[in-house]
XYZ file of C-alpha atoms in Angstrom:
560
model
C 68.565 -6.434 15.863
C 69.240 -3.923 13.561
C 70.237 -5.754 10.981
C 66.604 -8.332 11.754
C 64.553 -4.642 11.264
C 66.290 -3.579 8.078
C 65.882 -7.386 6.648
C 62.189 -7.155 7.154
C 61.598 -3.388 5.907
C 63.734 -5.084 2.593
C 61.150 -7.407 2.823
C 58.026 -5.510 2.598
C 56.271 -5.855 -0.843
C 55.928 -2.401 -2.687
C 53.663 -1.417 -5.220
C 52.570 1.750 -6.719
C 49.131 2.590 -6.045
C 48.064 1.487 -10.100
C 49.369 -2.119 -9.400
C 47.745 -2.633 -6.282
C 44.581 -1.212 -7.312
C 44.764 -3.792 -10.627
C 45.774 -6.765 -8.347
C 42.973 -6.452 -5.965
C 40.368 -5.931 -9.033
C 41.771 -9.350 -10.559
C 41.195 -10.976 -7.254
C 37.674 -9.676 -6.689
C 37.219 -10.540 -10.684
C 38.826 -13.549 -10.886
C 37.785 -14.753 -7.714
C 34.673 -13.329 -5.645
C 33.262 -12.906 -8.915
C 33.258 -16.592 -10.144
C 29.646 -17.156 -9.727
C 29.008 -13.962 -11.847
C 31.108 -15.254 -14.181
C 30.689 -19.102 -14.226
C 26.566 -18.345 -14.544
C 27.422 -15.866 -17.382
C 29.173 -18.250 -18.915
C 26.776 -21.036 -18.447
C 23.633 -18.386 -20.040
C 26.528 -17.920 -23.047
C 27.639 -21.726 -24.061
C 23.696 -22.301 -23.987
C 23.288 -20.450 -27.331
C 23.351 -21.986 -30.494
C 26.151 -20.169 -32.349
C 28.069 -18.120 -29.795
C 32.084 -16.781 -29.781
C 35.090 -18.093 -28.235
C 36.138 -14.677 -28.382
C 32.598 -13.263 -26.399
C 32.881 -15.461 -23.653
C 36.654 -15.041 -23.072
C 35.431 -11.178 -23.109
C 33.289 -11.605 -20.325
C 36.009 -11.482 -17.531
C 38.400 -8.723 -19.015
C 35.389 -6.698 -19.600
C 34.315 -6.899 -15.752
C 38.083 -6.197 -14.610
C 38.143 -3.426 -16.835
C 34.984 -2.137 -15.698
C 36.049 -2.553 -12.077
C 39.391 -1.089 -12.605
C 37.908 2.054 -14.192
C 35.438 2.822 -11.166
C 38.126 2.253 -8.237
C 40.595 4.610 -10.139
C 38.243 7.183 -8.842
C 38.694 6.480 -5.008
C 42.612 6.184 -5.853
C 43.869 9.204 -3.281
C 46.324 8.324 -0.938
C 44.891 7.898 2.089
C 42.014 6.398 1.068
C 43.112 3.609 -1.092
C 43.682 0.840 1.127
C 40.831 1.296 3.175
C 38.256 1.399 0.081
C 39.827 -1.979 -1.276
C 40.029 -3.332 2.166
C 36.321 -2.837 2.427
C 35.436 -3.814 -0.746
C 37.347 -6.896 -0.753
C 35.673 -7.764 3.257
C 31.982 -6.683 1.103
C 33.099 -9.093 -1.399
C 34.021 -11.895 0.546
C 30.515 -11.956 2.467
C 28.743 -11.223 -0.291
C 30.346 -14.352 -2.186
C 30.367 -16.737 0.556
C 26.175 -15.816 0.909
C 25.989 -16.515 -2.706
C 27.561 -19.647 -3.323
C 26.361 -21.199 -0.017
C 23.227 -19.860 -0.503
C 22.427 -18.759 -3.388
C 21.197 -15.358 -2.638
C 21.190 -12.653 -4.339
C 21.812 -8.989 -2.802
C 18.624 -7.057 -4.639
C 16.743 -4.605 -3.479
C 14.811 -6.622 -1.350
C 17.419 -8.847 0.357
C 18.913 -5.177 1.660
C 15.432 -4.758 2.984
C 14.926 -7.841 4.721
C 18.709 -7.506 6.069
C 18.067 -4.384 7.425
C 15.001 -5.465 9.254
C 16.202 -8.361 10.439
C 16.547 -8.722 14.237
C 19.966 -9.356 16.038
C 19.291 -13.300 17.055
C 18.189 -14.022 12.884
C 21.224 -12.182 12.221
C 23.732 -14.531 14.077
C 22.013 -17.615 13.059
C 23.586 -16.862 9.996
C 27.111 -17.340 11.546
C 28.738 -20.773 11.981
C 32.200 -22.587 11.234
C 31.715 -22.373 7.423
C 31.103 -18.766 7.483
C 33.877 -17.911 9.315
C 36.958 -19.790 7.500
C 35.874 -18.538 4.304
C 35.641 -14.962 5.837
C 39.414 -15.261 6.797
C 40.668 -16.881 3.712
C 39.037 -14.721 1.348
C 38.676 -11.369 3.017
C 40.979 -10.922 6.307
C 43.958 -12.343 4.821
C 43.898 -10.475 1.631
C 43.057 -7.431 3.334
C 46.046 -8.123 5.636
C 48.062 -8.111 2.578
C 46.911 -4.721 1.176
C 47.276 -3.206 4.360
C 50.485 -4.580 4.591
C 51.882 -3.760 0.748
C 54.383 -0.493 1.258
C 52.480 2.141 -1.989
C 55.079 4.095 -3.473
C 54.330 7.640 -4.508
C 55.935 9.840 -7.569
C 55.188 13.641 -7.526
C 51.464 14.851 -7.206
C 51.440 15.046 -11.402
C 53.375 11.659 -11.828
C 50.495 10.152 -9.992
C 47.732 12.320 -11.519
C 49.079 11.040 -15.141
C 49.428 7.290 -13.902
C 46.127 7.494 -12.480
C 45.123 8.762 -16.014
C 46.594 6.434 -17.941
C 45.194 3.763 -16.011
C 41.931 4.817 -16.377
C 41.866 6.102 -20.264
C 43.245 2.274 -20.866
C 40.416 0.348 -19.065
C 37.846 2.700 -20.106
C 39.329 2.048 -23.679
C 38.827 -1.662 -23.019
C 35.500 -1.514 -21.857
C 34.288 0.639 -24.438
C 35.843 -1.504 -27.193
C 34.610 -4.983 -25.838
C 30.814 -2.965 -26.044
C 31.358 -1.600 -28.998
C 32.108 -4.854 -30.630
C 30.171 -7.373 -28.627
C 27.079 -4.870 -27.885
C 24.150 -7.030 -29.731
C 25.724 -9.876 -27.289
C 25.665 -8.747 -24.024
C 22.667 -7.127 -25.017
C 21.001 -10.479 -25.815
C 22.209 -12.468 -23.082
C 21.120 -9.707 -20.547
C 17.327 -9.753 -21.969
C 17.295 -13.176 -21.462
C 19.073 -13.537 -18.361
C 18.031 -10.106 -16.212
C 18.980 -12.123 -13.149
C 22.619 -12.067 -13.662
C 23.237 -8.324 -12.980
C 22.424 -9.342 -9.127
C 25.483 -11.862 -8.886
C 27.881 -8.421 -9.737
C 30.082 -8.449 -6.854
C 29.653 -6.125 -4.758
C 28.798 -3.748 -7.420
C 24.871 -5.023 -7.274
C 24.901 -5.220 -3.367
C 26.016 -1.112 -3.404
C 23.362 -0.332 -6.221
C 20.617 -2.076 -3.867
C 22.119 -0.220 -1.064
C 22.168 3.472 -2.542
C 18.582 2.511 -4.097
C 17.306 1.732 -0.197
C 18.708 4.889 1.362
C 17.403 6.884 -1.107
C 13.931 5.426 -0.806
C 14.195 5.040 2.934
C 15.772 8.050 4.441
C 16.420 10.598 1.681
C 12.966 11.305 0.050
C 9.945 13.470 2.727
C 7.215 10.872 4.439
C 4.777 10.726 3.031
C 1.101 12.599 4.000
C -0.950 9.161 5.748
C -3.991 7.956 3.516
C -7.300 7.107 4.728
C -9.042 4.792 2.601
C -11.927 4.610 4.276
C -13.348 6.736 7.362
C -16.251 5.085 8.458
C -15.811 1.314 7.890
C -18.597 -0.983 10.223
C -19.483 -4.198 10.932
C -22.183 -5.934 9.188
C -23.006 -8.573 11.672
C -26.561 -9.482 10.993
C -27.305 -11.818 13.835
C -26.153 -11.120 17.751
C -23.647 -14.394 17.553
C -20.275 -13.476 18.474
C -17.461 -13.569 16.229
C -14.199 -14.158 17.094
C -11.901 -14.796 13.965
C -7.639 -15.775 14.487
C -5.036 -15.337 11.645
C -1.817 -17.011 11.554
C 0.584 -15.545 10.178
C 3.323 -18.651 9.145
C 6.792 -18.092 8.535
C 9.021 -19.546 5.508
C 6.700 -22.463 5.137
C 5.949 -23.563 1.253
C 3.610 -25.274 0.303
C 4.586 -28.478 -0.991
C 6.151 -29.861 2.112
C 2.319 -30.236 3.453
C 1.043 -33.286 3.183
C -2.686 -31.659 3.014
C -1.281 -30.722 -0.114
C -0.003 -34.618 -1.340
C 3.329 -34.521 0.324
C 4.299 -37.800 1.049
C 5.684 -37.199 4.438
C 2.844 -36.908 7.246
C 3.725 -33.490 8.118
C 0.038 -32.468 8.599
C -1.321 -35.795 10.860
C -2.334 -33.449 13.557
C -5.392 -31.282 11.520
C -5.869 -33.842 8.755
C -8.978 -34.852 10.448
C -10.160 -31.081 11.819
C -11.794 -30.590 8.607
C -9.393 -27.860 7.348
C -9.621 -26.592 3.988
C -6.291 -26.303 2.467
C -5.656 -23.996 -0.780
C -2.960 -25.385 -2.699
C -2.200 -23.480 -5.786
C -1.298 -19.696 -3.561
C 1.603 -17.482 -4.230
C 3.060 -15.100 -2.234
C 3.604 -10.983 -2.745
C 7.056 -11.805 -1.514
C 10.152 -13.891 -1.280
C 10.714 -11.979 1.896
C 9.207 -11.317 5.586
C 9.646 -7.531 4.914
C 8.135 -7.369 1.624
C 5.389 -10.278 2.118
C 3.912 -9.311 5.628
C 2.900 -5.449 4.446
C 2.315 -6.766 1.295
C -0.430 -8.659 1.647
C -2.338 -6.648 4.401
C -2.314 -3.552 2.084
C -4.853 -2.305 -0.342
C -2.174 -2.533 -3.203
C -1.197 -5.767 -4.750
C 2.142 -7.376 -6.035
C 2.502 -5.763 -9.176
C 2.253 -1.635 -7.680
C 2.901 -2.780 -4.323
C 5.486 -0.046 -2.515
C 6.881 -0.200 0.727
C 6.927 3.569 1.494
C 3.172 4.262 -0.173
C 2.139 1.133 1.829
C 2.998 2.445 5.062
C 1.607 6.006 4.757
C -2.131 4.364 3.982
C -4.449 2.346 6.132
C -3.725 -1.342 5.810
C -6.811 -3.929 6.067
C -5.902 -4.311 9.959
C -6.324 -1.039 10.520
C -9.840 -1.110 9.131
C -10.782 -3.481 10.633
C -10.048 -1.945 14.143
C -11.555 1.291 13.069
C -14.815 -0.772 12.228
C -15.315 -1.492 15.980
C -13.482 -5.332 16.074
C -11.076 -5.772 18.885
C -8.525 -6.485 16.783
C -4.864 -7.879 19.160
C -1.256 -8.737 17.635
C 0.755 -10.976 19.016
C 3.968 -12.186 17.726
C 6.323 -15.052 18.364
C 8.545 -13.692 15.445
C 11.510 -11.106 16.502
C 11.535 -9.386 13.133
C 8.355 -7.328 14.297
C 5.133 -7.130 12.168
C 6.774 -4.452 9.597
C 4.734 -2.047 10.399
C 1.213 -3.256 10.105
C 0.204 -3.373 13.875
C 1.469 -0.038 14.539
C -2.125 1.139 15.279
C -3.302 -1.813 17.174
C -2.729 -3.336 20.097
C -0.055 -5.429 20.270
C 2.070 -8.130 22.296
C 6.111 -9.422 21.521
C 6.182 -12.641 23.200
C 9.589 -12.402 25.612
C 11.736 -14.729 24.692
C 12.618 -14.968 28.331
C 8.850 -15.663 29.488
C 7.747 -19.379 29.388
C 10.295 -22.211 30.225
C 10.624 -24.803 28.388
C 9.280 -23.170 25.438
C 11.586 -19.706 25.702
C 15.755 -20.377 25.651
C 16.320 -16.559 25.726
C 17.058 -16.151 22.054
C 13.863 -17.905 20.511
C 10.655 -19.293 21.851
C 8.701 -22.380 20.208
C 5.340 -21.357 18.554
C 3.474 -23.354 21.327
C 3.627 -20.138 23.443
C 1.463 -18.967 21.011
C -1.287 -20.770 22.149
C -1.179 -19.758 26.183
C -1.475 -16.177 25.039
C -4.565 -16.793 23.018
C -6.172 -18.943 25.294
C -5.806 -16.285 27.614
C -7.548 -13.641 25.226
C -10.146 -16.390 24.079
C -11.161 -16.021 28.023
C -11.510 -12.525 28.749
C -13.460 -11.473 25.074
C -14.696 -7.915 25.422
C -16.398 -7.570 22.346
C -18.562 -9.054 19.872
C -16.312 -9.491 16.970
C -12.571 -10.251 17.700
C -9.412 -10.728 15.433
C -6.359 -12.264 16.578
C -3.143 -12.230 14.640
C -0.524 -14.820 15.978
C 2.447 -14.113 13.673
C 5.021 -17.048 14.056
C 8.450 -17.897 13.987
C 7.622 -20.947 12.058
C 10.025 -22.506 9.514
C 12.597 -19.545 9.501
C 16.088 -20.795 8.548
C 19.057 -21.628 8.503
C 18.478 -22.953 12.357
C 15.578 -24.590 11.746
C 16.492 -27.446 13.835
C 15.557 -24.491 16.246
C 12.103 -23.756 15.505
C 10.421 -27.488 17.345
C 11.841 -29.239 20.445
C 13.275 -32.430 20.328
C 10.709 -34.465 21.864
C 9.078 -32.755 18.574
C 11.154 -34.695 16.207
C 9.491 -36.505 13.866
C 11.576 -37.237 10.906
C 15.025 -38.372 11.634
C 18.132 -37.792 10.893
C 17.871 -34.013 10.805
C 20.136 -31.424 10.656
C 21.284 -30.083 13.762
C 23.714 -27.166 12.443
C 23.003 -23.802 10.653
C 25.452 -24.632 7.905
C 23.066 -26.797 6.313
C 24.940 -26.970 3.204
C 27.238 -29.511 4.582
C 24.173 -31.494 5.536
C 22.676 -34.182 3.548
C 19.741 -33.691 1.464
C 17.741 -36.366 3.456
C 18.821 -34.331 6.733
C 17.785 -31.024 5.623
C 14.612 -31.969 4.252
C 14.005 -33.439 7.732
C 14.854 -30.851 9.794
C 12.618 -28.518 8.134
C 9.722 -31.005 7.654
C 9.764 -31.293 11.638
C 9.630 -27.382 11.656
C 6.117 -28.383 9.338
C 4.991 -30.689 11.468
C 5.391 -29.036 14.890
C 3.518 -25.436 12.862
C 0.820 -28.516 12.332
C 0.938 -29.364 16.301
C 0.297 -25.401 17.127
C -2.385 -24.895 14.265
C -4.552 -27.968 15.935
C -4.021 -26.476 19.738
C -5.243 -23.428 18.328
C -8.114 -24.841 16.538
C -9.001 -26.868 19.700
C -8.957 -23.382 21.872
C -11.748 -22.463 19.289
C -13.222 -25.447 19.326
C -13.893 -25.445 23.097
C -14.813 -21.786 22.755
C -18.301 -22.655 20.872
C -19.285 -25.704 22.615
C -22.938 -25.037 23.862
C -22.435 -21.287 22.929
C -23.372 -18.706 20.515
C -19.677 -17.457 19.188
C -18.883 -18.359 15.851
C -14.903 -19.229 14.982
C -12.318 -19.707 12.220
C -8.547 -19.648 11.834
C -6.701 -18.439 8.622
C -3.496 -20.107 8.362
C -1.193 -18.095 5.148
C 2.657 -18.359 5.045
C 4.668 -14.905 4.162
C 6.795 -16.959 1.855
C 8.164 -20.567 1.071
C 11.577 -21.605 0.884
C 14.103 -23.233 -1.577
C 16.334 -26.044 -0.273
C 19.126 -26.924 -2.070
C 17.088 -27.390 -5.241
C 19.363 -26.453 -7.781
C 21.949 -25.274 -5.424
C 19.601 -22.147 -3.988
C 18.935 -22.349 0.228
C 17.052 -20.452 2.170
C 14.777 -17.234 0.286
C 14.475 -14.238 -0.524
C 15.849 -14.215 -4.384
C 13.883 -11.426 -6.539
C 10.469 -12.303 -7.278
C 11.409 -12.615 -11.151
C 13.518 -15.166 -10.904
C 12.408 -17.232 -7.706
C 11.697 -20.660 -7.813
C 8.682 -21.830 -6.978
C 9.971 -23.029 -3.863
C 10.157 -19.375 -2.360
C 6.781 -17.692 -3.794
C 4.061 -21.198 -3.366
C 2.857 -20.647 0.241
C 0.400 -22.503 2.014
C -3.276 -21.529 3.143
C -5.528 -23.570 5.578
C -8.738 -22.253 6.725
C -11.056 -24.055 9.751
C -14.225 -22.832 11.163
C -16.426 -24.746 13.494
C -18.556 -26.769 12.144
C -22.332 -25.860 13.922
C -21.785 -22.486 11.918
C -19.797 -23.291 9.006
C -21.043 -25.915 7.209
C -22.197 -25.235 4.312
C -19.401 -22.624 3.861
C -16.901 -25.341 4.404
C -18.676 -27.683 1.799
C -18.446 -24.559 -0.205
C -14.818 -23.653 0.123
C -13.224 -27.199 -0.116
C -14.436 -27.316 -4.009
C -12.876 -24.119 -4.399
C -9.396 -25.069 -2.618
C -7.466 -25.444 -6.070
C -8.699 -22.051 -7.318
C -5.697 -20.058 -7.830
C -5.162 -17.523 -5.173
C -2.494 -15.095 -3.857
C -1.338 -12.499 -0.747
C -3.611 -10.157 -2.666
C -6.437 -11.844 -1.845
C -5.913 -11.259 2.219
C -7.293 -8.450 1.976
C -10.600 -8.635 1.114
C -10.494 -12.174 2.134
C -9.834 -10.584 5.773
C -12.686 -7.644 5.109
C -14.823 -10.951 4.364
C -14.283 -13.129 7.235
C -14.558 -10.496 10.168
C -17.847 -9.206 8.154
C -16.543 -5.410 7.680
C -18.523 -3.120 5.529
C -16.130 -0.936 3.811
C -15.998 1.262 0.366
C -12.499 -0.392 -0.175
C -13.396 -4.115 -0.039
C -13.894 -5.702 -3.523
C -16.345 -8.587 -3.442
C -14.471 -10.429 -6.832
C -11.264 -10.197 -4.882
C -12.536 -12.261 -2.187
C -13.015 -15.850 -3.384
C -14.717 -16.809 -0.222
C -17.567 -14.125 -0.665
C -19.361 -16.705 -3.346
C -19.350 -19.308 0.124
C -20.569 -17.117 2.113
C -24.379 -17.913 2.608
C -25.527 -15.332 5.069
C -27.389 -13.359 2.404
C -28.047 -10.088 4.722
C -24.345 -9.547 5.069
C -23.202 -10.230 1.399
C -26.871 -7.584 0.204
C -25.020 -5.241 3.032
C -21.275 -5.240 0.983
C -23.128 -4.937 -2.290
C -24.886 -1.717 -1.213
C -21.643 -0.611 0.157
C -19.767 -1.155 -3.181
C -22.791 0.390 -4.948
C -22.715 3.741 -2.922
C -19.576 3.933 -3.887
């Protein structure tokens, strides 16, 4: 037995703490860095006249790099657990991005941290898991394993030196001589920084604490006191918004899809807008996004929080305004002031499995509202679970599925194309089912009476599908395919009210349009006089043929 122990302490790899250090670096380099260096390569070859030299540069500059910044968490007790954890970090953070395609930005640590436990795990299948173990347990098995041999507290200080004069030598000689090309292919290719592993997923991080816990709240911002409603006639109002998830556009057949993924309100008269971009590529950038006063280009998260949002004056005009949300990820913040309802996901059987409920339990909840109205003007926000990936196969039952084969995993890489596109055009069509239950609730809410309804449908964001190798969304906005920022936008009002409004809006549906537009579009459709609504921001103000109300805004605007 003795002779078994002293046989496997012989065994035991040793390394002084500079070779393991450099080892690890070369694997995270060389490895969890391919798609760094593969698309850096790709940008490269692309040029007309390019070096052999610059390109074989690109890798020994990003070792280098990465050598030099671990030699500064080198200390002996802390060695193996920093490259432990950055090699686990790694792993995730390259199985995410070749799967995937994502892209750990700013606002993919935003959406992350918002995002509740159930989205979280859908996230976590077979594929996930073997290329966890292969890539980060078992080489963080052997680190922890590898035996570090120490010289005296100044041999190590001067190794540690060494080290670190040579691959800052390296790094500053590669710039020095290839400056004007990195500098080139980094102007042209800005995306590339945020497939730096895990270098750009600790940036985003230290960039999102800072913003989010580190700097004072801010003082709250009233934009407007004394908002009212400019009803001009005693016919009630009652106006419902919903809020889709991850559906784009051009999987609607309103919109010339060739699937029939809309056969359920094709013939409700629904005006569908089909040239609108989102604010976002993600739920927690999208949904504040587009109910606040600022738009895309200035929008902030923290600014947009401490102000009122176009919910809140709406509610503060005198509208009942009620939230309720099918979606687990919460309304980020914009119904904090109103009333609002989380659907249980242990409520309504069949429709609830305890994890997730199916948008049709939507409609029970409204129908209940629709019949116990307390006021004359009424806003209803049904946020939905919609299209939200990669489980979409769980977002419509199965007695729900229209196109088949689908895909019946959350790995949906390994699916086929044909199967993927399914699955999610089923999560389409069954948003389609809900939308015309919802627009029959209205429906049978202004036979032989004097309320007046419409429905808003808007997406937060779309979502890419293997196109080009990119799944699910939430890359940053200046690089996102079209895919993940062209959302769609259905409106509906009854017709004894509507008409001519309707007439009106459907030769405006391929006016361009975006999330900034919700805004006033909202202000608009709920008839709220405020100092903060902007008449050429709302494209439906030019159909809207009640002349009191529209000579009521302009005043507003004028006093202003």
């Amino acid at each position: 037995m003795n002779t078994s122990f002293v046989y496997r302490k012989h065994k035991r790899i040793s390394l002084s703490t500079n070779q393991l250090l450099v080892f690890t670096c070369a694997y995270i380099t060389l490895v969890l860095n391919s798609p760094f260096i593969l698309k850096t390569s790709s940008a490269i070859v692309t040029l007309n006249d390019y070096s052999i030299l610059f390109l074989l540069s690109v890798p020994i500059f990003i070792l280098s790099l990465s050598i030099f910044v671990q030699c500064f968490f080198a200390f002996r007790w802390i060695t193996k657990p920093v490259l432990i954890l950055l090699v686990l970090t790694s792993s995730l953070v390259f199985y995410s991005t070749v799967t995937y395609g994502i892209v750990f930005d700013y606002g993919m640590i935003q959406n992350s941290f918002e995002t509740d436990r159930a989205e979280a795990l859908s996230y976590v299948n077979f594929s996930a898991g073997v290329f966890f173990i292969i890539l980060g347990i078992l080489p963080s098995i052997l680190i922890a394993k590898v035996k570090l041999t120490y010289s005296t507290f100044w041999g190590e200080l001067l190794s540690r030196a060494k080290l670190l004069s040579g691959s800052f030598a390296c790094v500053f000689l590669i710039a020095i001589v290839f400056y004007s090309s990195y500098a080139s292919i980094g102007r042209n290719n800005r995306d590339l920084v945020g497939y730096l592993t895990p270098y750009a997923l600790i940036d985003s991080m230290v960039k999102f604490a800072n913003k989010n816990y580190l700097y004072p709240p801010l003082k709250f911002t009233f934009l407007d006191t004394s908002p009212t409603i400019s009803n001009s006639s005693t016919t009630k109002s009652v106006t419902v918004l919903v809020l889709g998830e991850t559906a784009r556009a051009q999987n609607f057949s309103l919109n010339g899809y060739k699937q029939p993924t809309n056969k359920h309100t094709k013939d409700l008269g629904v005006v569908s807008f089909n040239n609108v971009r989102s604010c976002g590529t993600a739920t927690a950038v999208s949904v504040p996004c587009m109910f606040s006063r600022l738009n895309r280009e200035s929008y902030n998260k923290r600014e947009a929080l401490a102000q009122q949002n176009v919910i809140d004056l709406i509610h503060l005009a005198g509208v009942d305004v009620f939230w309720i949300s099918n979606n687990n990820g919460g309304c980020k913040g914009v119904c904090n002031r109103v009333k609002s309802e989380q659907i249980s996901t242990n409520s309504i059987k069949p429709l609830c499995d305890g994890e997730y409920c199916f948008d049709e339990v939507l409609v029970n909840t409204l129908k209940n509202k629709l019949h116990s109205l307390t006021k004359d003007n009424t806003l209803i926000v049904l946020h939905m679970v919609g299209s939200h990936g990669p489980t979409y196969y769980r977002r419509y039952p199965d007695n729900k599925r229209v196109f088949t084969p689908d895909c019946q995993r959350s790995d949906i890489q390994n699916c086929s194309q044909k199967e993927l596109v399914n699955t999610y055009d089923n999560t389409i069509a069954y948003t389609d089912l809900v939308l015309s239950k919802i627009i029959a609730e209205l429906s049978s809410l202004t036979v032989n009476s004097d309320v007046k309804a419409s429905m808003i449908y808007v997406s937060d964001h779309g979502e890419s599908l293997g196109e080009k190798g990119v799944y699910l969304h939430g890359l940053p906005y200046a690089f996102a395919p079209k895919e993940q920022t062209h959302v769609p936008f259905i409106y509906w009002a009854d017709q004894s009210h509507n008409k001519d409004k309707l007439d009106c809006l459907s030769n405006l549906s391929k006016q361009p349009l975006s999330h900034d537009n919700v805004f006033d579009i909202l202000l608009g459709e709920v008839q709220v006089r405020s100092k903060v609504y902007q008449p050429d921001n709302d494209p439906f103000n030019q159909c809207n043929f009640d002349a009191t109300y529209r000579k009521v805004q302009h005043i507003s605007i004028n006093e202003e």
